[in-house]
Amino acid sequence: MKNEKEILKLLSHKNGKKFDTLEEDSKKRIAESLCYAYQSITFVDKKDYYEALKKDYLDYLYFHEHRWEQYSEYRENGDIDAIHNLNDLFASDYYNKHFKFEDYPVLEKDFPDEWKMFVYPGDTHVRGKLPILKTKEKEIMNIIFEHMLRYKSTMGKCIYITRFVSPFSSLSHEEIVAGYEELLEKYKPK
């Protein structure tokens, strides 16, 4: 697992300069948020990508079919307010295998559409969805950093913003399945 210094080294020279100009409070929160975002993303080598994606897809299908049992198990084994505790939620199998596609109020107008299946971009945090190729590590971390800069006053804070609902976070089950299947076909071993 990369530490904060290693994750900050993934930033481009231009973004590194932007980071250096931030006020100390924002710098600390953005660095921590970048680390949390990095840890929530599964980066996979190209040779293992198809299998990692396939496992993620099968996990999603199982959890989608058994979502109420999973929700009950998560609530019973977690804090009484676990569903509202983002740190607990994002570390759980419930989130990683199914809930990562659930609807959250976020602001992501400027987030690239090509990443909508891979990353959940919020105004207080960014978390991974689908596995990402290791070769795209620098690219996505720079996109995430640029997104975080747009919300530097709220990024990393425990607040709940309900101004907009993301079209990315309200993907239907059919859209999610189609997204997985398209990627599986693209990365299918020849």
Tab-separated table of C-alpha atoms in Angstrom, residues 53-190:
chain	number	residue	atom	x	y	z
A	53	LEU	CA	-13.299	-7.565	-13.174
A	54	LYS	CA	-15.144	-10.889	-13.535
A	55	LYS	CA	-14.930	-11.537	-9.768
A	56	ASP	CA	-16.165	-8.013	-9.068
A	57	TYR	CA	-19.075	-8.576	-11.462
A	58	LEU	CA	-20.052	-11.928	-9.880
A	59	ASP	CA	-19.847	-10.328	-6.421
A	60	TYR	CA	-22.088	-7.507	-7.611
A	61	LEU	CA	-24.658	-9.930	-9.089
A	62	TYR	CA	-24.734	-11.993	-5.875
A	63	PHE	CA	-25.104	-8.938	-3.654
A	64	HIS	CA	-27.743	-7.440	-5.953
A	65	GLU	CA	-29.800	-10.625	-5.713
A	66	HIS	CA	-29.341	-10.842	-1.927
A	67	ARG	CA	-29.248	-7.125	-1.134
A	68	TRP	CA	-31.801	-7.137	1.679
A	69	GLU	CA	-30.061	-9.979	3.506
A	70	GLN	CA	-26.733	-8.168	3.039
A	71	TYR	CA	-28.222	-4.908	4.300
A	72	SER	CA	-29.610	-6.659	7.404
A	73	GLU	CA	-26.310	-8.415	8.077
A	74	TYR	CA	-24.419	-5.141	7.673
A	75	ARG	CA	-26.770	-3.297	10.037
A	76	GLU	CA	-26.694	-6.077	12.653
A	77	ASN	CA	-22.906	-6.399	12.648
A	78	GLY	CA	-22.066	-2.712	12.503
A	79	ASP	CA	-22.675	0.382	14.550
A	80	ILE	CA	-26.351	1.270	15.115
A	81	ASP	CA	-25.803	4.192	12.738
A	82	ALA	CA	-23.469	2.230	10.484
A	83	ILE	CA	-25.316	3.043	7.291
A	84	HIS	CA	-24.636	6.742	7.928
A	85	ASN	CA	-20.998	6.239	8.916
A	86	LEU	CA	-19.139	6.657	5.618
A	87	ASN	CA	-15.790	5.340	6.851
A	88	ASP	CA	-17.458	2.149	8.110
A	89	LEU	CA	-19.623	1.867	5.011
A	90	PHE	CA	-16.809	2.277	2.483
A	91	ALA	CA	-14.676	-0.332	4.254
A	92	SER	CA	-17.474	-2.916	4.229
A	93	ASP	CA	-18.101	-5.797	1.833
A	94	TYR	CA	-21.635	-4.456	1.574
A	95	TYR	CA	-20.318	-1.333	-0.131
A	96	ASN	CA	-17.500	-2.939	-2.083
A	97	LYS	CA	-19.651	-5.673	-3.576
A	98	HIS	CA	-22.957	-3.925	-4.113
A	99	PHE	CA	-23.645	-0.623	-2.394
A	100	LYS	CA	-20.914	1.200	-4.331
A	101	PHE	CA	-23.524	1.726	-7.059
A	102	GLU	CA	-26.255	3.076	-4.798
A	103	ASP	CA	-27.527	6.626	-5.076
A	104	TYR	CA	-25.616	9.321	-3.171
A	105	PRO	CA	-26.119	13.067	-3.345
A	106	VAL	CA	-22.992	14.430	-4.998
A	107	LEU	CA	-21.645	17.180	-7.208
A	108	GLU	CA	-19.585	15.938	-10.145
A	109	LYS	CA	-20.476	18.131	-13.100
A	110	ASP	CA	-16.886	18.233	-14.327
A	111	PHE	CA	-15.965	14.600	-13.702
A	112	PRO	CA	-15.160	12.753	-16.965
A	113	ASP	CA	-17.972	10.496	-18.151
A	114	GLU	CA	-15.504	7.735	-19.104
A	115	TRP	CA	-14.783	7.146	-15.404
A	116	LYS	CA	-18.411	6.870	-14.213
A	117	MET	CA	-18.240	3.080	-13.788
A	118	PHE	CA	-14.872	3.214	-12.033
A	119	VAL	CA	-15.044	6.041	-9.501
A	120	TYR	CA	-17.684	7.653	-7.315
A	121	PRO	CA	-16.890	11.410	-7.303
A	122	GLY	CA	-18.458	13.292	-4.407
A	123	ASP	CA	-17.952	16.746	-2.978
A	124	THR	CA	-16.770	15.407	0.398
A	125	HIS	CA	-15.007	12.194	-0.720
A	126	VAL	CA	-14.109	10.127	-3.784
A	127	ARG	CA	-14.267	6.323	-3.744
A	128	GLY	CA	-13.545	3.548	-6.213
A	129	LYS	CA	-16.186	1.419	-7.899
A	130	LEU	CA	-14.778	-0.996	-10.489
A	131	PRO	CA	-11.160	-2.203	-10.626
A	132	ILE	CA	-8.852	0.104	-12.607
A	133	LEU	CA	-5.829	-0.884	-14.694
A	134	LYS	CA	-2.577	-0.195	-12.852
A	135	THR	CA	-1.366	1.649	-15.979
A	136	LYS	CA	-4.133	4.248	-15.401
A	137	GLU	CA	-3.068	4.921	-11.781
A	138	LYS	CA	-1.468	8.342	-12.419
A	139	GLU	CA	-4.232	9.449	-14.778
A	140	ILE	CA	-7.089	8.724	-12.385
A	141	MET	CA	-5.306	10.139	-9.330
A	142	ASN	CA	-4.750	13.411	-11.204
A	143	ILE	CA	-8.406	13.517	-12.280
A	144	ILE	CA	-9.439	12.852	-8.669
A	145	PHE	CA	-7.107	15.587	-7.394
A	146	GLU	CA	-8.520	18.110	-9.892
A	147	HIS	CA	-12.031	17.137	-8.787
A	148	MET	CA	-11.070	17.581	-5.126
A	149	LEU	CA	-9.706	21.069	-5.849
A	150	ARG	CA	-13.177	22.123	-7.007
A	151	TYR	CA	-14.531	21.138	-3.561
A	152	LYS	CA	-11.526	21.939	-1.383
A	153	SER	CA	-13.686	23.660	1.264
A	154	THR	CA	-15.792	20.515	1.814
A	155	MET	CA	-13.483	17.668	0.741
A	156	GLY	CA	-12.675	15.362	3.658
A	157	LYS	CA	-15.303	16.873	5.953
A	158	CYS	CA	-18.168	14.868	7.438
A	159	ILE	CA	-21.078	16.788	5.996
A	160	TYR	CA	-24.110	15.753	4.007
A	161	ILE	CA	-24.919	17.791	0.908
A	162	THR	CA	-28.162	17.207	-0.967
A	163	ARG	CA	-28.126	19.890	-3.645
A	164	PHE	CA	-27.831	17.580	-6.663
A	165	VAL	CA	-28.168	13.878	-7.329
A	166	SER	CA	-25.520	12.498	-9.619
A	167	PRO	CA	-26.603	10.770	-12.810
A	168	PHE	CA	-23.477	8.643	-12.266
A	169	SER	CA	-24.583	7.344	-8.886
A	170	SER	CA	-28.081	6.442	-10.002
A	171	LEU	CA	-27.097	3.893	-12.622
A	172	SER	CA	-29.790	1.248	-13.033
A	173	HIS	CA	-29.018	-2.422	-12.478
A	174	GLU	CA	-29.274	-2.933	-16.257
A	175	GLU	CA	-26.772	-0.117	-16.927
A	176	ILE	CA	-24.357	-1.573	-14.375
A	177	VAL	CA	-24.648	-5.072	-15.916
A	178	ALA	CA	-24.166	-3.596	-19.416
A	179	GLY	CA	-21.091	-1.683	-18.187
A	180	TYR	CA	-19.543	-4.810	-16.710
A	181	GLU	CA	-20.325	-6.886	-19.798
A	182	GLU	CA	-18.853	-4.272	-22.143
A	183	LEU	CA	-15.625	-4.179	-20.118
A	184	LEU	CA	-15.467	-7.972	-19.812
A	185	GLU	CA	-15.793	-8.267	-23.591
A	186	LYS	CA	-13.110	-5.611	-24.128
A	187	TYR	CA	-10.601	-7.293	-21.789
A	188	LYS	CA	-11.502	-10.916	-22.558
A	189	PRO	CA	-8.325	-12.975	-23.036
A	190	LYS	CA	-7.738	-13.779	-26.688
